[in-house]
mmCIF file of C-alpha atoms in Angstrom:
data_model
loop_
_atom_site.group_PDB
_atom_site.id
_atom_site.type_symbol
_atom_site.label_atom_id
_atom_site.label_comp_id
_atom_site.label_asym_id
_atom_site.label_seq_id
_atom_site.Cartn_x
_atom_site.Cartn_y
_atom_site.Cartn_z
ATOM 1 C CA MET A 11 -70.804 246.496 140.540
ATOM 2 C CA ALA A 12 -70.479 243.156 142.310
ATOM 3 C CA ILE A 13 -67.071 241.520 142.150
ATOM 4 C CA GLY A 14 -66.926 237.760 142.084
ATOM 5 C CA ALA A 15 -64.224 235.477 143.395
ATOM 6 C CA LEU A 16 -63.153 232.568 141.170
ATOM 7 C CA THR A 17 -61.300 229.604 142.608
ATOM 8 C CA PRO A 18 -59.711 227.442 139.898
ATOM 9 C CA PRO A 19 -58.870 223.806 140.632
ATOM 10 C CA GLN A 20 -55.536 223.475 142.401
ATOM 11 C CA ALA A 21 -53.225 220.556 142.933
ATOM 12 C CA GLU A 22 -53.250 219.297 146.497
ATOM 13 C CA SER A 23 -49.617 220.302 147.019
ATOM 14 C CA ALA A 24 -50.061 223.825 145.566
ATOM 15 C CA PRO A 25 -50.958 226.740 147.851
ATOM 16 C CA GLN A 26 -54.644 227.677 147.852
ATOM 17 C CA GLU A 27 -55.301 230.595 145.497
ATOM 18 C CA VAL A 28 -58.341 232.815 145.042
ATOM 19 C CA LEU A 29 -58.818 235.079 142.023
ATOM 20 C CA ILE A 30 -60.823 238.322 142.125
ATOM 21 C CA GLU A 31 -61.744 240.045 138.874
ATOM 22 C CA PHE A 32 -62.177 243.845 138.730
ATOM 23 C CA PRO A 33 -64.091 245.231 135.712
ATOM 24 C CA ASP A 34 -62.303 248.617 135.481
ATOM 25 C CA ASN A 35 -58.548 248.315 135.097
ATOM 26 C CA ARG A 36 -58.034 252.055 135.753
ATOM 27 C CA LEU A 37 -59.716 251.762 139.145
ATOM 28 C CA LEU A 38 -57.657 248.670 139.872
ATOM 29 C CA ILE A 39 -54.473 250.717 139.337
ATOM 30 C CA ASP A 40 -55.721 253.239 141.931
ATOM 31 C CA LEU A 41 -56.690 250.372 144.230
ATOM 32 C CA CYS A 42 -53.182 248.903 144.120
ATOM 33 C CA GLY A 43 -51.592 252.284 144.841
ATOM 34 C CA GLU A 44 -48.239 253.671 143.820
ATOM 35 C CA TYR A 45 -45.746 250.806 143.485
ATOM 36 C CA ASP A 46 -48.551 248.487 144.752
ATOM 37 C CA ARG A 47 -48.112 249.914 148.248
ATOM 38 C CA ASN A 48 -51.780 249.325 149.156
ATOM 39 C CA LEU A 49 -51.475 245.653 148.235
ATOM 40 C CA ALA A 50 -48.219 245.446 150.188
ATOM 41 C CA GLU A 51 -49.948 246.842 153.286
ATOM 42 C CA ILE A 52 -52.757 244.280 153.004
ATOM 43 C CA GLU A 53 -50.171 241.511 152.559
ATOM 44 C CA ARG A 54 -48.264 242.643 155.649
ATOM 45 C CA LYS A 55 -51.307 242.979 157.911
ATOM 46 C CA LEU A 56 -53.090 239.776 156.831
ATOM 47 C CA SER A 57 -50.078 237.525 156.104
ATOM 48 C CA VAL A 58 -51.218 236.778 152.558
ATOM 49 C CA GLN A 59 -49.549 237.036 149.163
ATOM 50 C CA ILE A 60 -51.283 239.148 146.501
ATOM 51 C CA LEU A 61 -50.348 239.066 142.819
ATOM 52 C CA ARG A 62 -51.886 241.249 140.136
ATOM 53 C CA ARG A 63 -52.606 239.582 136.763
ATOM 54 C CA GLY A 64 -54.169 241.999 134.286
ATOM 55 C CA ASN A 65 -57.545 242.962 135.723
ATOM 56 C CA GLN A 66 -57.433 240.088 138.203
ATOM 57 C CA VAL A 67 -55.830 239.805 141.625
ATOM 58 C CA ALA A 68 -54.669 236.457 143.007
ATOM 59 C CA ILE A 69 -54.652 235.965 146.785
ATOM 60 C CA MET A 70 -52.714 233.161 148.457
ATOM 61 C CA GLY A 71 -52.757 232.336 152.149
ATOM 62 C CA GLU A 72 -54.926 230.922 154.922
ATOM 63 C CA GLU A 73 -58.640 230.740 154.071
ATOM 64 C CA ALA A 74 -59.743 233.189 156.793
ATOM 65 C CA ALA A 75 -57.082 235.708 155.754
ATOM 66 C CA GLN A 76 -58.080 235.293 152.098
ATOM 67 C CA LYS A 77 -61.710 236.066 152.931
ATOM 68 C CA GLN A 78 -60.720 239.182 154.853
ATOM 69 C CA ALA A 79 -58.459 240.311 152.000
ATOM 70 C CA ILE A 80 -61.373 239.893 149.555
ATOM 71 C CA GLU A 81 -63.620 242.005 151.814
ATOM 72 C CA VAL A 82 -61.001 244.733 152.081
ATOM 73 C CA LEU A 83 -60.260 244.811 148.341
ATOM 74 C CA ASN A 84 -63.960 244.866 147.453
ATOM 75 C CA ALA A 85 -64.620 247.675 149.935
ATOM 76 C CA LEU A 86 -61.775 249.773 148.535
ATOM 77 C CA TYR A 87 -62.843 249.122 144.944
ATOM 78 C CA HIS A 88 -66.439 250.085 145.783
ATOM 79 C CA ARG A 89 -65.063 253.305 147.277
ATOM 80 C CA LEU A 90 -63.272 254.076 144.018
ATOM 81 C CA GLU A 91 -66.420 253.275 142.009
ATOM 82 C CA SER A 92 -68.321 255.848 144.058
ATOM 83 C CA GLY A 93 -65.830 258.550 143.057
ATOM 84 C CA ARG A 94 -63.779 258.690 146.246
ATOM 85 C CA ALA A 95 -60.031 258.300 146.498
ATOM 86 C CA VAL A 96 -58.156 255.561 148.344
ATOM 87 C CA ASP A 97 -55.140 256.417 150.480
ATOM 88 C CA SER A 98 -53.169 254.609 153.178
ATOM 89 C CA GLY A 99 -55.660 255.728 155.851
ATOM 90 C CA ASP A 100 -58.531 254.136 153.932
ATOM 91 C CA VAL A 101 -56.599 250.880 153.615
ATOM 92 C CA ASP A 102 -55.876 250.938 157.348
ATOM 93 C CA ARG A 103 -59.550 251.586 158.152
ATOM 94 C CA GLU A 104 -60.813 248.697 156.026
ATOM 95 C CA LEU A 105 -58.191 246.364 157.499
ATOM 96 C CA ARG A 106 -59.262 247.285 161.024
ATOM 97 C CA MET A 107 -62.992 247.177 160.313
ATOM 98 C CA GLY A 108 -63.045 244.270 157.875
ATOM 99 C CA GLY A 109 -64.783 246.094 155.018
ATOM 100 C CA SER A 110 -67.826 246.593 157.235
ATOM 101 C CA ASP A 111 -68.834 249.801 155.461
ATOM 102 C CA ALA A 112 -68.355 248.437 151.968
ATOM 103 C CA GLY A 113 -72.011 248.444 151.057
ATOM 104 C CA GLY A 114 -72.751 252.038 151.985
ATOM 105 C CA ASP A 115 -73.020 254.957 149.602
ATOM 106 C CA PRO A 116 -71.809 258.449 150.441
ATOM 107 C CA GLY A 117 -74.700 260.683 151.257
ATOM 108 C CA ASP A 118 -76.579 262.272 154.083
ATOM 109 C CA GLN A 119 -74.900 261.795 157.447
ATOM 110 C CA LEU A 120 -78.165 260.581 158.920
ATOM 111 C CA GLU A 121 -77.514 257.331 157.045
ATOM 112 C CA MET A 122 -75.124 256.449 159.871
ATOM 113 C CA PHE A 123 -78.140 255.810 162.064
ATOM 114 C CA LYS A 124 -79.537 253.383 159.485
ATOM 115 C CA GLY A 125 -76.492 251.147 159.327
ATOM 116 C CA GLY A 126 -74.739 253.040 156.521
ATOM 117 C CA PRO A 127 -71.185 254.378 156.599
ATOM 118 C CA VAL A 128 -70.234 256.865 159.289
ATOM 119 C CA GLU A 129 -68.848 259.947 157.540
ATOM 120 C CA ILE A 130 -68.132 263.467 158.763
ATOM 121 C CA LYS A 131 -68.300 266.151 156.085
ATOM 122 C CA THR A 132 -66.133 269.247 156.492
ATOM 123 C CA ARG A 133 -65.112 272.004 154.093
ATOM 124 C CA LYS A 134 -61.751 270.428 153.216
ATOM 125 C CA LYS A 135 -62.197 266.684 153.598
ATOM 126 C CA LEU A 136 -64.472 263.765 154.355
ATOM 127 C CA VAL A 137 -63.503 262.182 157.675
ATOM 128 C CA GLU A 138 -64.248 258.520 158.323
ATOM 129 C CA PRO A 139 -63.624 256.498 161.514
ATOM 130 C CA ARG A 140 -60.856 253.935 161.188
ATOM 131 C CA THR A 141 -61.779 251.580 164.057
ATOM 132 C CA ASP A 142 -65.005 250.236 165.530
ATOM 133 C CA ALA A 143 -64.399 252.272 168.703
ATOM 134 C CA GLN A 144 -64.018 255.443 166.637
ATOM 135 C CA LYS A 145 -67.215 254.626 164.760
ATOM 136 C CA ALA A 146 -69.169 254.176 168.002
ATOM 137 C CA TYR A 147 -67.649 257.423 169.329
ATOM 138 C CA VAL A 148 -68.736 259.431 166.273
ATOM 139 C CA ARG A 149 -72.257 258.043 166.561
ATOM 140 C CA SER A 150 -72.300 259.150 170.202
ATOM 141 C CA LEU A 151 -71.137 262.650 169.249
ATOM 142 C CA PHE A 152 -74.083 263.053 166.896
ATOM 143 C CA GLU A 153 -76.640 261.389 169.169
ATOM 144 C CA ASN A 154 -75.831 262.842 172.619
ATOM 145 C CA GLU A 155 -75.764 266.367 173.991
ATOM 146 C CA LEU A 156 -72.814 265.444 176.208
ATOM 147 C CA ALA A 157 -70.262 262.850 175.093
ATOM 148 C CA CYS A 158 -66.993 261.722 176.667
ATOM 149 C CA GLY A 159 -64.086 260.085 174.839
ATOM 150 C CA ILE A 160 -61.510 258.478 177.126
ATOM 151 C CA GLY A 161 -58.348 256.687 176.036
ATOM 152 C CA PRO A 162 -54.665 256.956 175.112
ATOM 153 C CA ALA A 163 -53.011 259.436 172.785
ATOM 154 C CA GLY A 164 -53.357 258.949 169.043
ATOM 155 C CA THR A 165 -56.828 257.388 169.067
ATOM 156 C CA GLY A 166 -58.573 260.333 167.375
ATOM 157 C CA LYS A 167 -60.626 261.546 170.341
ATOM 158 C CA THR A 168 -60.033 265.259 169.789
ATOM 159 C CA TYR A 169 -59.646 265.096 166.010
ATOM 160 C CA LEU A 170 -63.030 263.430 165.511
ATOM 161 C CA ALA A 171 -64.734 265.719 168.032
ATOM 162 C CA VAL A 172 -63.484 268.826 166.200
ATOM 163 C CA ALA A 173 -64.509 267.281 162.854
ATOM 164 C CA VAL A 174 -68.055 266.694 164.131
ATOM 165 C CA GLY A 175 -68.117 270.246 165.513
ATOM 166 C CA VAL A 176 -67.121 271.699 162.142
ATOM 167 C CA SER A 177 -69.675 269.483 160.377
ATOM 168 C CA MET A 178 -72.482 270.628 162.673
ATOM 169 C CA PHE A 179 -71.371 274.254 162.337
ATOM 170 C CA ILE A 180 -71.359 274.306 158.528
ATOM 171 C CA GLY A 181 -74.661 272.405 158.591
ATOM 172 C CA GLY A 182 -76.259 275.177 160.663
ATOM 173 C CA HIS A 183 -76.936 272.988 163.717
ATOM 174 C CA VAL A 184 -74.839 275.239 165.975
ATOM 175 C CA ASP A 185 -73.842 278.908 165.706
ATOM 176 C CA ARG A 186 -70.293 278.614 166.958
ATOM 177 C CA ILE A 187 -67.498 276.280 168.022
ATOM 178 C CA ILE A 188 -65.677 276.642 171.331
ATOM 179 C CA LEU A 189 -62.544 274.582 171.962
ATOM 180 C CA SER A 190 -60.870 274.586 175.357
ATOM 181 C CA ARG A 191 -57.999 272.984 177.253
ATOM 182 C CA PRO A 192 -56.642 273.331 180.777
ATOM 183 C CA ALA A 193 -53.389 275.323 180.514
ATOM 184 C CA VAL A 194 -51.562 272.974 182.863
ATOM 185 C CA GLU A 195 -47.773 272.993 182.984
ATOM 186 C CA ALA A 196 -46.215 269.669 181.988
ATOM 187 C CA GLY A 197 -42.728 270.177 183.362
ATOM 188 C CA GLU A 198 -42.345 273.742 182.046
ATOM 189 C CA LYS A 199 -43.388 276.991 183.732
ATOM 190 C CA LEU A 200 -45.765 279.318 181.896
ATOM 191 C CA GLY A 201 -44.060 282.327 183.395
ATOM 192 C CA TYR A 202 -40.835 281.583 181.569
ATOM 193 C CA LEU A 203 -42.502 281.681 178.154
ATOM 194 C CA PRO A 204 -42.130 284.999 176.274
ATOM 195 C CA GLY A 205 -45.023 287.344 175.478
ATOM 196 C CA ASP A 206 -48.337 288.316 177.020
ATOM 197 C CA MET A 207 -50.894 285.875 178.456
ATOM 198 C CA LYS A 208 -52.332 284.922 175.028
ATOM 199 C CA GLU A 209 -48.852 284.275 173.634
ATOM 200 C CA LYS A 210 -47.978 282.182 176.686
ATOM 201 C CA VAL A 211 -51.165 280.099 176.430
ATOM 202 C CA ASP A 212 -51.403 279.653 172.631
ATOM 203 C CA PRO A 213 -48.771 276.853 172.477
ATOM 204 C CA TYR A 214 -51.018 274.769 174.757
ATOM 205 C CA MET A 215 -53.902 275.308 172.328
ATOM 206 C CA GLN A 216 -51.914 274.488 169.168
ATOM 207 C CA PRO A 217 -53.316 270.930 168.709
ATOM 208 C CA LEU A 218 -56.805 272.461 168.466
ATOM 209 C CA TYR A 219 -55.635 274.924 165.797
ATOM 210 C CA ASP A 220 -54.039 272.020 163.920
ATOM 211 C CA ALA A 221 -57.299 270.070 163.877
ATOM 212 C CA LEU A 222 -59.299 273.069 162.658
ATOM 213 C CA ASN A 223 -56.785 273.689 159.857
ATOM 214 C CA ASP A 224 -57.451 270.163 158.609
ATOM 215 C CA PHE A 225 -61.170 270.865 158.184
ATOM 216 C CA LEU A 226 -61.520 274.529 157.188
ATOM 217 C CA PRO A 227 -59.722 276.675 154.576
ATOM 218 C CA GLY A 228 -57.188 279.013 156.157
ATOM 219 C CA LYS A 229 -58.868 282.312 155.207
ATOM 220 C CA GLN A 230 -62.285 281.119 156.341
ATOM 221 C CA LEU A 231 -60.861 279.847 159.626
ATOM 222 C CA ALA A 232 -59.079 283.144 160.292
ATOM 223 C CA LYS A 233 -62.283 285.076 159.602
ATOM 224 C CA LEU A 234 -64.377 282.830 161.858
ATOM 225 C CA ILE A 235 -61.853 283.210 164.685
ATOM 226 C CA GLU A 236 -61.810 286.970 164.200
ATOM 227 C CA GLU A 237 -65.630 287.047 164.342
ATOM 228 C CA LYS A 238 -65.566 284.886 167.521
ATOM 229 C CA ARG A 239 -67.667 282.224 165.805
ATOM 230 C CA ILE A 240 -64.787 279.879 166.562
ATOM 231 C CA GLU A 241 -63.073 280.356 169.922
ATOM 232 C CA ILE A 242 -60.032 278.610 171.349
ATOM 233 C CA ALA A 243 -59.488 279.420 174.996
ATOM 234 C CA PRO A 244 -58.003 278.007 178.216
ATOM 235 C CA LEU A 245 -60.464 276.319 180.549
ATOM 236 C CA ALA A 246 -60.049 279.063 183.165
ATOM 237 C CA PHE A 247 -61.604 281.552 180.724
ATOM 238 C CA MET A 248 -64.889 279.605 180.665
ATOM 239 C CA ARG A 249 -65.987 280.675 184.156
ATOM 240 C CA GLY A 250 -69.164 282.763 184.232
ATOM 241 C CA ARG A 251 -70.204 282.006 180.648
ATOM 242 C CA THR A 252 -73.352 280.328 179.358
ATOM 243 C CA LEU A 253 -72.609 278.565 176.085
ATOM 244 C CA ALA A 254 -75.831 278.437 174.056
ATOM 245 C CA ASN A 255 -76.150 277.111 170.478
ATOM 246 C CA ALA A 256 -72.501 276.070 170.514
ATOM 247 C CA PHE A 257 -70.424 272.954 169.956
ATOM 248 C CA VAL A 258 -68.051 272.883 172.919
ATOM 249 C CA VAL A 259 -65.006 270.631 173.290
ATOM 250 C CA LEU A 260 -62.886 270.254 176.424
ATOM 251 C CA ASP A 261 -59.642 268.556 175.450
ATOM 252 C CA GLU A 262 -57.068 267.059 177.871
ATOM 253 C CA ALA A 263 -59.820 266.927 180.485
ATOM 254 C CA GLN A 264 -57.710 264.714 182.763
ATOM 255 C CA ASN A 265 -55.862 267.931 183.698
ATOM 256 C CA ALA A 266 -58.998 269.717 184.889
ATOM 257 C CA THR A 267 -59.578 269.780 188.624
ATOM 258 C CA THR A 268 -62.878 268.604 190.099
ATOM 259 C CA MET A 269 -64.089 272.195 190.547
ATOM 260 C CA GLN A 270 -63.011 273.173 187.021
ATOM 261 C CA MET A 271 -64.855 270.185 185.569
ATOM 262 C CA LYS A 272 -68.041 271.051 187.455
ATOM 263 C CA MET A 273 -67.704 274.655 186.298
ATOM 264 C CA PHE A 274 -67.253 273.572 182.692
ATOM 265 C CA LEU A 275 -70.121 271.079 182.664
ATOM 266 C CA THR A 276 -72.525 273.678 184.051
ATOM 267 C CA ARG A 277 -71.737 276.033 181.128
ATOM 268 C CA LEU A 278 -73.905 273.893 178.834
ATOM 269 C CA GLY A 279 -76.655 276.093 177.395
ATOM 270 C CA GLU A 280 -79.736 275.696 175.216
ATOM 271 C CA GLY A 281 -79.092 274.123 171.829
ATOM 272 C CA SER A 282 -75.464 273.235 172.634
ATOM 273 C CA ARG A 283 -73.415 270.071 172.387
ATOM 274 C CA MET A 284 -70.490 269.303 174.656
ATOM 275 C CA VAL A 285 -67.605 266.849 174.236
ATOM 276 C CA ILE A 286 -65.023 265.934 176.867
ATOM 277 C CA THR A 287 -61.852 264.090 175.867
ATOM 278 C CA GLY A 288 -58.997 262.867 178.019
ATOM 279 C CA ASP A 289 -56.338 260.286 178.790
ATOM 280 C CA ARG A 290 -56.320 259.035 182.375
ATOM 281 C CA THR A 291 -52.662 257.958 182.070
ATOM 282 C CA GLN A 292 -51.328 261.475 181.335
ATOM 283 C CA ILE A 293 -52.416 263.556 184.332
ATOM 284 C CA ASP A 294 -50.180 266.614 184.861
ATOM 285 C CA LEU A 295 -51.961 267.947 187.965
ATOM 286 C CA PRO A 296 -49.925 268.376 191.169
ATOM 287 C CA ARG A 297 -49.474 265.163 193.122
ATOM 288 C CA GLY A 298 -52.481 264.407 195.305
ATOM 289 C CA MET A 299 -54.898 266.620 193.372
ATOM 290 C CA PRO A 300 -57.751 264.492 191.953
ATOM 291 C CA SER A 301 -58.570 264.641 188.251
ATOM 292 C CA GLY A 302 -61.941 266.147 187.344
ATOM 293 C CA LEU A 303 -62.245 263.646 184.494
ATOM 294 C CA ALA A 304 -62.176 260.686 186.903
ATOM 295 C CA ASP A 305 -64.766 262.366 189.148
ATOM 296 C CA ALA A 306 -67.041 263.186 186.209
ATOM 297 C CA GLU A 307 -66.795 259.612 184.968
ATOM 298 C CA ARG A 308 -67.762 258.284 188.398
ATOM 299 C CA LEU A 309 -70.581 260.741 189.052
ATOM 300 C CA LEU A 310 -72.190 260.933 185.601
ATOM 301 C CA LYS A 311 -72.012 257.301 184.477
ATOM 302 C CA THR A 312 -75.715 256.726 185.155
ATOM 303 C CA VAL A 313 -77.029 260.106 183.973
ATOM 304 C CA GLY A 314 -79.184 259.848 180.852
ATOM 305 C CA GLY A 315 -78.144 261.728 177.716
ATOM 306 C CA ILE A 316 -74.420 261.399 178.532
ATOM 307 C CA SER A 317 -72.291 258.851 176.668
ATOM 308 C CA PHE A 318 -68.881 257.424 177.567
ATOM 309 C CA ASN A 319 -66.725 255.919 174.831
ATOM 310 C CA TYR A 320 -63.418 254.196 175.586
ATOM 311 C CA PHE A 321 -60.344 253.626 173.433
ATOM 312 C CA THR A 322 -57.349 251.322 173.801
ATOM 313 C CA SER A 323 -53.957 250.985 172.125
ATOM 314 C CA ARG A 324 -55.705 248.984 169.386
ATOM 315 C CA ASP A 325 -57.431 252.207 168.294
ATOM 316 C CA VAL A 326 -54.223 254.204 167.807
ATOM 317 C CA VAL A 327 -54.160 255.599 164.259
ATOM 318 C CA ARG A 328 -50.786 257.330 164.396
ATOM 319 C CA HIS A 329 -47.500 255.580 163.618
ATOM 320 C CA PRO A 330 -47.688 251.846 164.542
ATOM 321 C CA LEU A 331 -44.904 252.395 167.082
ATOM 322 C CA VAL A 332 -47.231 254.633 169.128
ATOM 323 C CA ALA A 333 -49.469 251.650 169.919
ATOM 324 C CA ALA A 334 -46.425 249.580 170.911
ATOM 325 C CA ILE A 335 -45.140 252.409 173.142
ATOM 326 C CA ILE A 336 -48.514 252.743 174.880
ATOM 327 C CA GLU A 337 -48.697 248.995 175.466
ATOM 328 C CA ALA A 338 -45.155 249.003 176.912
ATOM 329 C CA TYR A 339 -46.043 251.728 179.396
ATOM 330 C CA GLU A 340 -49.324 249.999 180.312
ATOM 331 C CA ALA A 341 -47.466 246.753 180.968
ATOM 332 C CA GLU A 342 -45.044 248.599 183.288
ATOM 333 C CA THR A 343 -47.866 250.081 185.360
#
């Protein structure tokens, strides 16, 4: 249902105020959040003041900020009308993207290619990009057989790639998911870790397990891993394989050597999709050894069917301090 904005006459000395009326007071309660924390977040990010009056919300502040606040509130209310919940991540996404997906309805993922909302359906949750760069990246993952996501930590490169992989797997587009990382030492020696080779390597793979646990129920995930329909393996274990009908992700690709990257890229088989993610600022290779990610970026930039998506500190969706930390390190270098 459309939500109108009413602007009553104001005295010249009074601050400009815009009123928005929401038909369903129960949805408005969910929109505001516990202790009005969603409204507080919008106030903080847009430098406006928001007051709730019955089933109306008053917004005070600069005109441009008021308009953006109206877009965000309308987008979140529309989300609630469609039966979806609103949490802090949804508020953050609408603030970053300006309510740009407010008019879309949840439905078939192919709607993303018609200007609708970009959504990734998994067994446990619906995943939605929270920045324009993330949205473009997800589109590339669905549209290209080989996609690269390059940027700093916390920008969702791996998380979104695994989500798309799970979505394509449960949709029957691929038969299996293969997730890989170079097992490169970052200050610690593998040999000093206890256990056999798998036990030594598993800690390096843990972020991939974490992502999968977000999208698949635990028992189903364990069964799929046992059946080898989902594999998590170090990059070195990929040599000699042909990966057909699979969704393949190489994470932390900046730590692959040039030869490892070539080996990995040439594993791509019939009916497969491949995603490469990495952060050029966190290379753990020995000094003087070139990164395979940089070489692949240079050599494949003009090859058709391969996409490159880039992220910056503005796309960080972890704690706000992470973006500030990244910017501080970038300024130093």
